[in-house]
Short mmCIF file of C-alpha atoms and ligand atoms in Angstrom, two decimals:
data_model
loop_
_atom_site.label_atom_id
_atom_site.label_comp_id
_atom_site.label_asym_id
_atom_site.label_seq_id
_atom_site.Cartn_x
_atom_site.Cartn_y
_atom_site.Cartn_z
CA MET A 1023 -44.07 10.97 64.82
CA ALA A 1024 -46.49 10.68 67.66
CA THR A 1025 -46.73 6.91 67.73
CA GLY A 1026 -47.36 5.02 70.94
CA ARG A 1027 -44.62 3.01 72.57
CA GLY A 1028 -46.93 0.10 73.30
CA ARG A 1029 -45.40 -2.41 70.89
CA GLN A 1030 -41.76 -1.34 71.03
CA LEU A 1031 -38.90 -2.89 72.88
CA SER A 1032 -36.53 -0.66 74.79
CA LEU A 1033 -32.85 -1.22 74.02
CA GLY A 1034 -31.56 1.16 76.68
CA ARG A 1035 -30.00 4.57 76.32
CA ILE A 1036 -27.08 6.04 74.46
CA ALA A 1037 -25.82 9.55 75.30
CA GLY A 1038 -28.99 9.82 77.41
CA ILE A 1039 -31.24 9.10 74.41
CA PRO A 1040 -33.68 6.19 74.77
CA VAL A 1041 -33.45 3.68 71.92
CA TYR A 1042 -36.40 1.48 70.89
CA VAL A 1043 -36.80 -1.28 68.36
CA SER A 1044 -40.09 -2.28 66.80
CA PRO A 1045 -40.74 -6.06 66.86
CA THR A 1046 -41.31 -5.82 63.08
CA TRP A 1047 -37.51 -5.77 62.89
CA PHE A 1048 -37.39 -9.48 63.73
CA LEU A 1049 -39.63 -10.16 60.74
CA VAL A 1050 -37.30 -8.26 58.42
CA ALA A 1051 -34.25 -9.97 59.97
CA ALA A 1052 -35.91 -13.34 59.26
CA ILE A 1053 -36.70 -12.36 55.65
CA ILE A 1054 -33.10 -11.19 55.09
CA THR A 1055 -31.65 -14.30 56.77
CA PHE A 1056 -33.70 -16.80 54.75
CA GLY A 1057 -33.86 -14.77 51.54
CA GLY A 1058 -30.15 -13.90 51.65
CA ARG A 1059 -28.82 -17.45 51.90
CA ASP A 1060 -28.66 -18.01 48.11
CA LEU A 1061 -27.00 -14.64 47.53
CA VAL A 1062 -24.37 -15.45 50.16
CA LEU A 1063 -23.68 -18.87 48.60
CA ASP A 1064 -23.30 -17.24 45.16
CA TYR A 1065 -20.35 -15.23 46.46
CA LEU A 1066 -19.07 -17.68 49.05
CA PRO A 1067 -19.76 -21.20 47.67
CA GLU A 1068 -17.31 -22.69 50.19
CA LEU A 1069 -19.73 -21.97 53.08
CA SER A 1070 -22.06 -24.59 54.57
CA ASP A 1071 -25.81 -23.96 54.66
CA GLY A 1072 -25.64 -22.95 58.33
CA GLY A 1073 -22.69 -20.68 57.62
CA ALA A 1074 -24.61 -18.97 54.82
CA TYR A 1075 -27.61 -18.35 57.10
CA LEU A 1076 -25.30 -16.98 59.79
CA VAL A 1077 -23.62 -14.56 57.35
CA ALA A 1078 -27.04 -13.41 56.08
CA PHE A 1079 -28.24 -12.88 59.66
CA LEU A 1080 -25.05 -10.98 60.51
CA PHE A 1081 -25.76 -8.76 57.53
CA ALA A 1082 -29.29 -8.04 58.86
CA VAL A 1083 -27.81 -7.02 62.22
CA LEU A 1084 -25.12 -4.87 60.59
CA LEU A 1085 -27.71 -3.22 58.35
CA TYR A 1086 -29.66 -2.17 61.42
CA LEU A 1087 -26.51 -0.95 63.04
CA SER A 1088 -26.02 1.28 59.98
CA VAL A 1089 -29.56 2.64 60.29
CA PHE A 1090 -28.92 3.21 63.98
CA VAL A 1091 -25.69 5.13 63.26
CA HIS A 1092 -27.63 7.21 60.70
CA GLU A 1093 -30.25 8.10 63.32
CA LEU A 1094 -27.54 8.77 65.87
CA GLY A 1095 -26.13 11.31 63.40
CA HIS A 1096 -29.46 13.20 63.55
CA ALA A 1097 -29.80 12.84 67.32
CA LEU A 1098 -26.30 13.94 68.32
CA THR A 1099 -26.39 16.90 65.92
CA ALA A 1100 -29.73 17.95 67.41
CA LEU A 1101 -28.34 17.71 70.96
CA ARG A 1102 -25.31 19.70 69.86
CA LEU A 1103 -27.64 22.46 68.63
CA GLY A 1104 -29.52 22.43 71.93
CA LEU A 1105 -32.62 20.59 70.65
CA PRO A 1106 -33.92 17.93 73.08
CA VAL A 1107 -34.13 14.41 71.61
CA ARG A 1108 -36.99 12.20 72.83
CA GLY A 1109 -35.77 8.94 71.37
CA ILE A 1110 -34.58 6.83 68.47
CA THR A 1111 -36.83 4.09 67.10
CA LEU A 1112 -35.76 1.39 64.67
CA HIS A 1113 -38.59 -0.12 62.66
CA PHE A 1114 -38.88 -2.50 59.74
CA LEU A 1115 -37.86 -0.11 56.97
CA GLY A 1116 -35.40 2.07 58.84
CA GLY A 1117 -35.64 4.36 61.81
CA TYR A 1118 -36.64 7.76 63.05
CA THR A 1119 -35.42 10.20 65.64
CA GLU A 1120 -37.92 12.22 67.63
CA ILE A 1121 -36.61 15.72 68.10
CA GLU A 1122 -38.40 18.55 69.88
CA ARG A 1123 -38.19 21.61 67.67
CA ASP A 1124 -39.72 24.28 69.82
CA ALA A 1125 -37.91 27.20 68.24
CA PRO A 1126 -37.31 25.94 64.70
CA THR A 1127 -35.09 27.75 62.24
CA PRO A 1128 -34.42 26.63 58.66
CA GLY A 1129 -30.67 26.56 59.33
CA ARG A 1130 -30.90 24.15 62.27
CA ASP A 1131 -33.45 21.97 60.46
CA LEU A 1132 -31.11 21.72 57.47
CA VAL A 1133 -28.07 20.74 59.56
CA VAL A 1134 -29.96 18.15 61.67
CA SER A 1135 -31.56 16.60 58.55
CA ALA A 1136 -28.30 16.44 56.60
CA ALA A 1137 -26.28 14.86 59.42
CA GLY A 1138 -27.85 11.38 59.06
CA PRO A 1139 -27.38 10.86 55.30
CA LEU A 1140 -23.90 12.42 55.43
CA LEU A 1141 -22.86 9.89 58.05
CA SER A 1142 -24.35 7.01 56.00
CA LEU A 1143 -22.57 8.11 52.83
CA ALA A 1144 -19.29 8.54 54.72
CA LEU A 1145 -19.61 5.04 56.25
CA GLY A 1146 -20.44 3.66 52.81
CA GLY A 1147 -17.32 5.23 51.31
CA LEU A 1148 -15.16 4.00 54.19
CA GLY A 1149 -16.58 0.50 53.78
CA LEU A 1150 -15.71 0.44 50.08
CA LEU A 1151 -12.13 1.41 50.93
CA ALA A 1152 -11.87 -1.05 53.82
CA GLY A 1153 -13.28 -3.87 51.65
CA GLN A 1154 -10.26 -3.62 49.39
CA ALA A 1155 -7.81 -3.81 52.30
CA ILE A 1156 -9.20 -7.00 53.87
CA ASP A 1157 -8.00 -10.51 52.96
CA ASP A 1158 -10.66 -12.70 54.57
CA ARG A 1159 -13.37 -13.54 52.01
CA VAL A 1160 -16.33 -13.66 54.45
CA LEU A 1161 -15.28 -10.42 56.11
CA THR A 1162 -14.76 -8.74 52.75
CA PHE A 1163 -18.22 -9.85 51.65
CA LEU A 1164 -19.85 -8.47 54.82
CA VAL A 1165 -17.95 -5.16 54.71
CA TRP A 1166 -18.78 -4.78 51.03
CA GLU A 1167 -22.48 -5.49 51.58
CA LEU A 1168 -22.52 -3.15 54.53
CA ALA A 1169 -20.90 -0.39 52.47
CA VAL A 1170 -23.54 -0.84 49.77
CA ALA A 1171 -26.31 -0.84 52.42
CA ASN A 1172 -25.01 2.43 53.88
CA LEU A 1173 -24.77 4.02 50.43
CA ILE A 1174 -28.36 2.94 49.71
CA VAL A 1175 -29.57 4.33 53.06
CA GLY A 1176 -27.65 7.57 52.41
CA VAL A 1177 -28.76 8.09 48.80
CA PHE A 1178 -32.38 7.08 49.41
CA ASN A 1179 -32.67 9.47 52.35
CA VAL A 1180 -31.40 12.52 50.47
CA LEU A 1181 -34.16 12.15 47.85
CA PRO A 1182 -35.86 15.56 48.03
CA GLY A 1183 -39.31 14.75 49.38
CA LEU A 1184 -40.94 14.52 52.81
CA PRO A 1185 -40.86 12.43 54.97
CA LEU A 1186 -37.25 11.70 53.92
CA ASP A 1187 -34.27 13.70 55.18
CA GLY A 1188 -33.86 15.21 51.72
CA GLY A 1189 -37.44 16.45 52.02
CA HIS A 1190 -36.62 18.14 55.32
CA MET A 1191 -33.60 19.71 53.65
CA LEU A 1192 -35.70 20.92 50.70
CA ARG A 1193 -38.29 22.28 53.12
CA ALA A 1194 -35.59 24.17 55.06
CA ALA A 1195 -34.10 25.56 51.84
CA VAL A 1196 -37.45 26.82 50.49
CA TRP A 1197 -38.28 28.22 53.93
CA ARG A 1198 -34.92 29.97 54.04
CA PHE A 1199 -35.26 31.54 50.59
CA THR A 1200 -38.93 32.55 50.76
CA GLY A 1201 -39.13 33.22 54.50
CA ASP A 1202 -42.33 31.14 54.45
CA GLU A 1203 -42.20 27.93 56.51
CA HIS A 1204 -45.56 26.75 55.23
CA ARG A 1205 -44.55 27.08 51.60
CA GLY A 1206 -41.46 24.99 52.36
CA THR A 1207 -43.65 22.25 53.84
CA VAL A 1208 -46.05 22.26 50.87
CA VAL A 1209 -43.24 22.09 48.28
CA ALA A 1210 -41.39 19.29 50.12
CA ALA A 1211 -44.56 17.29 50.85
CA ARG A 1212 -45.82 17.50 47.25
CA SER A 1213 -42.37 16.43 46.12
CA GLY A 1214 -42.65 13.46 48.50
CA GLN A 1215 -45.95 12.45 46.89
CA VAL A 1216 -44.32 12.60 43.44
CA LEU A 1217 -41.44 10.45 44.76
CA ALA A 1218 -43.94 7.89 46.04
CA GLY A 1219 -45.41 7.67 42.54
CA LEU A 1220 -41.96 7.28 40.98
CA VAL A 1221 -41.01 4.49 43.41
CA LEU A 1222 -44.19 2.67 42.42
CA VAL A 1223 -43.49 2.75 38.67
CA LEU A 1224 -39.70 2.30 38.95
CA PRO A 1225 -39.75 -1.54 38.96
CA PHE A 1226 -41.69 -1.46 35.67
CA ALA A 1227 -39.27 1.01 34.12
CA LEU A 1228 -36.32 -1.21 35.06
CA ASN A 1229 -36.04 -4.95 34.37
CA GLY A 1230 -37.51 -4.54 30.89
CA GLY A 1231 -40.98 -3.80 32.26
CA ARG A 1232 -41.32 -7.28 33.83
CA PRO A 1233 -40.39 -6.93 37.50
CA GLU A 1234 -40.49 -9.79 39.96
CA LEU A 1235 -43.43 -10.02 42.33
CA PHE A 1236 -41.16 -9.45 45.34
CA THR A 1237 -39.84 -6.20 43.80
CA ILE A 1238 -43.38 -4.98 43.13
CA ILE A 1239 -44.46 -5.70 46.71
CA TRP A 1240 -41.35 -4.03 48.12
CA ALA A 1241 -41.75 -0.94 45.91
CA GLY A 1242 -45.43 -0.78 46.83
CA LEU A 1243 -44.58 -0.85 50.52
CA VAL A 1244 -41.96 1.90 50.22
CA ALA A 1245 -44.28 3.99 48.02
CA ALA A 1246 -47.13 3.62 50.53
CA LEU A 1247 -44.89 4.73 53.41
CA LEU A 1248 -43.62 7.71 51.40
CA TRP A 1249 -47.11 8.69 50.32
CA SER A 1250 -48.61 8.52 53.82
CA GLY A 1251 -45.63 10.38 55.31
CA ALA A 1252 -45.83 13.16 52.69
CA THR A 1253 -49.60 13.46 53.01
CA GLN A 1254 -49.39 13.59 56.78
CA ALA A 1255 -46.68 16.28 56.60
CA LEU A 1256 -48.97 18.29 54.35
CA ALA A 1257 -51.90 17.96 56.77
CA VAL A 1258 -49.75 18.93 59.78
CA GLY A 1259 -48.34 21.87 57.79
CA ARG A 1260 -51.83 23.08 56.89
CA MET A 1261 -52.91 22.84 60.49
CA ARG A 1262 -49.84 24.73 61.67
CA ALA A 1263 -50.55 27.46 59.12
CA ARG A 1264 -54.02 27.86 60.65
CA LEU A 1265 -52.78 28.13 64.23
CA PRO A 1266 -52.64 31.95 64.19
CA ARG A 1267 -56.44 31.84 63.74
CA LEU A 1268 -56.72 30.28 67.18
CA ASP A 1269 -57.14 33.45 69.13
CA THR A 1270 -59.05 33.02 72.39
CA ARG A 1271 -60.13 36.67 72.29
CA THR A 1272 -62.01 36.30 69.00
CA LEU A 1273 -63.12 32.67 69.40
CA ALA A 1274 -64.66 32.98 72.88
CA ARG A 1275 -68.43 33.35 73.00
CA LYS A 1276 -70.00 35.96 75.19
CA ALA A 1277 -71.45 34.44 78.35
CA ALA A 1278 -74.12 35.45 80.84
CA PRO A 1279 -73.45 35.00 84.58
CA VAL A 1280 -76.19 33.12 86.46
CA ALA A 1281 -76.74 31.98 90.04
CA PRO A 1282 -76.57 28.19 90.55
CA ASP A 1283 -80.05 27.90 92.12
CA LEU A 1284 -81.81 29.45 89.13
CA PRO A 1285 -84.23 27.10 87.31
CA VAL A 1286 -82.92 26.01 83.90
CA SER A 1287 -85.88 27.64 82.10
CA GLU A 1288 -85.22 30.97 83.81
CA ALA A 1289 -81.47 30.81 83.11
CA MET A 1290 -82.17 30.11 79.44
CA ARG A 1291 -84.59 33.04 79.30
CA GLN A 1292 -81.89 35.33 80.74
CA ALA A 1293 -79.32 34.02 78.22
CA HIS A 1294 -81.79 34.62 75.41
CA ASP A 1295 -82.50 38.16 76.61
CA ALA A 1296 -78.75 38.87 76.83
CA GLY A 1297 -78.29 37.50 73.31
CA VAL A 1298 -75.76 34.85 74.40
CA THR A 1299 -75.63 31.07 74.17
CA SER A 1300 -73.17 30.36 76.99
CA LEU A 1301 -73.82 30.51 80.72
CA VAL A 1302 -71.33 30.74 83.58
CA ILE A 1303 -72.32 29.92 87.17
CA VAL A 1304 -71.22 32.63 89.61
CA ASP A 1305 -71.38 32.73 93.41
CA SER A 1306 -72.96 35.55 95.40
CA ALA A 1307 -69.74 37.58 95.08
CA GLY A 1308 -69.82 37.25 91.30
CA ARG A 1309 -66.89 34.81 91.15
CA PRO A 1310 -67.22 32.09 88.51
CA THR A 1311 -67.63 28.56 89.95
CA GLY A 1312 -68.83 26.53 86.96
CA ILE A 1313 -69.57 26.39 83.23
CA VAL A 1314 -72.94 25.26 81.98
CA SER A 1315 -72.62 22.47 79.45
CA GLU A 1316 -74.84 23.20 76.45
CA SER A 1317 -75.33 19.52 75.74
CA ALA A 1318 -76.39 18.84 79.36
CA VAL A 1319 -79.00 21.61 79.15
CA ALA A 1320 -80.24 20.39 75.78
CA ALA A 1321 -80.71 16.91 77.25
CA ILE A 1322 -83.23 18.18 79.85
CA PRO A 1323 -86.81 17.76 78.58
CA GLU A 1324 -88.69 21.02 78.08
CA GLN A 1325 -91.30 20.30 80.79
CA ARG A 1326 -88.63 19.52 83.43
CA ARG A 1327 -86.68 22.74 82.93
CA PRO A 1328 -88.66 24.87 85.44
CA TRP A 1329 -87.91 22.27 88.15
CA VAL A 1330 -84.20 21.66 87.64
CA THR A 1331 -81.58 24.17 88.78
CA ILE A 1332 -78.97 25.34 86.30
CA GLY A 1333 -76.22 24.41 88.77
CA GLN A 1334 -76.99 20.73 88.13
CA SER A 1335 -76.05 21.12 84.46
CA ALA A 1336 -72.76 22.81 85.22
CA ARG A 1337 -69.26 21.46 85.34
CA SER A 1338 -67.37 22.86 88.31
CA LEU A 1339 -64.29 24.85 87.43
CA GLN A 1340 -61.24 22.68 87.88
CA HIS A 1341 -57.83 24.16 87.21
CA GLY A 1342 -57.44 23.31 83.50
CA LEU A 1343 -60.91 24.55 82.59
CA ILE A 1344 -59.97 28.20 83.06
CA LEU A 1345 -58.00 29.76 80.22
CA PRO A 1346 -56.39 33.19 80.28
CA LEU A 1347 -57.43 35.56 77.50
CA ASP A 1348 -53.98 35.81 75.93
CA VAL A 1349 -53.40 32.08 75.29
CA ARG A 1350 -53.46 31.35 71.57
CA GLY A 1351 -52.21 29.15 68.73
CA ASP A 1352 -50.22 26.10 69.68
CA ASP A 1353 -50.37 27.00 73.40
CA LEU A 1354 -54.16 26.96 73.25
CA LEU A 1355 -54.17 23.48 71.67
CA LYS A 1356 -51.72 22.25 74.31
CA ALA A 1357 -53.87 23.60 77.14
CA MET A 1358 -56.97 21.96 75.64
CA ARG A 1359 -55.15 18.65 75.18
CA GLU A 1360 -54.09 18.65 78.83
CA MET A 1361 -57.68 19.03 80.01
CA PRO A 1362 -60.11 17.81 77.35
CA ALA A 1363 -63.57 19.40 77.71
CA THR A 1364 -66.40 20.72 75.56
CA GLU A 1365 -66.31 24.22 77.11
CA TYR A 1366 -63.68 26.36 78.84
CA LEU A 1367 -64.04 29.54 80.84
CA VAL A 1368 -61.99 32.45 79.50
CA VAL A 1369 -60.93 35.08 82.04
CA ASP A 1370 -59.14 38.39 81.58
CA ALA A 1371 -55.99 39.55 83.38
CA GLU A 1372 -58.08 40.49 86.47
CA SER A 1373 -59.65 37.00 86.53
CA ARG A 1374 -63.02 38.39 85.43
CA VAL A 1375 -65.25 36.37 83.14
CA TYR A 1376 -64.53 37.23 79.49
CA GLY A 1377 -66.53 34.46 77.86
CA VAL A 1378 -66.71 30.75 77.11
CA LEU A 1379 -64.52 28.95 74.60
CA VAL A 1380 -66.45 26.12 72.97
CA THR A 1381 -64.23 23.28 71.70
CA SER A 1382 -66.28 22.81 68.51
CA ASP A 1383 -65.61 26.47 67.62
CA VAL A 1384 -61.86 25.75 67.83
CA ASP A 1385 -62.31 22.65 65.63
CA HIS A 1386 -64.18 24.72 63.05
CA ALA A 1387 -61.49 27.41 63.02
CA LEU A 1388 -58.88 24.72 62.34
CA ALA A 1389 -60.92 22.94 59.69
CA ALA A 1390 -62.09 26.02 57.73
CA ARG A 1391 -60.18 26.82 54.56
ZN1 ZN B 1151 -32.45 10.28 58.42
#
């Protein structure tokens, strides 16, 4: 989800939602245009070469329009439910809608996830009906192809595994029935990994076990995307399940207050006597002004330590380096992301020094099983 926008073209906004297209789309459009010419001529032999290319290119554009409508289904439903939408991106194998789900519920997740495939399937059905009512052969061909494309997009996306919509729906259903969001994620992500495996072997199961090279490459690409999406969903889910462990109160190390003009050797002796590893610089009134960086102290050679003041190894306390005691979980990670540092000062409700939060301790808490 959190991909950069560096290599994406902006297409403007619809209903206030920014729409982007990845340049990889042009590659796919070219493949469809050149690869689709023969298929078009099979159905419409009366067309010229140029006409066949044009129809194939039109199909590529209409296919993307279908994907866009699918994503719009997600986005508008999310907006309807009061969830902010950050944007819609179309890429070479489809699209995705970035939705902020600050207060997620299984019900809302289910409705937002189902809206896209439902719209695709409805468009596919309408296209099949419309195809029978049209006289023009070229138009009938395009409408028919478009209907099939929408049905494929709809059916593929309801397959029950993350990162597909069907996976989100499965996740919401398991979450709803067990009351356990994490279990929902694990079930849907594992199911996504199984789907990836099935997509990989499917070409060999069909076509009498002798698939074409193009089919194998295509299936491999889809399987790889499914696998990486499912695996990433699993990793994010695991991390989210560990967030409650991120409690500033228990993670913060005890710290000793020291005056800035104290020699490093003396400050370290005081820390040792107090049984702490972290030092906080305080002014004459006892107010904290800086945090001593452990790595900066460690970098000072032993024989220089009596001659260097501890204040020189401290980072002065800018705004983001002070964390209140009650910040935890996701909020703690957000605060740390806003102001990356190796150490943070933790203060209690009266702004007194509680301790020092060391970033590596947070990493360990997240990584531990
Ligand atoms: Zn979708």
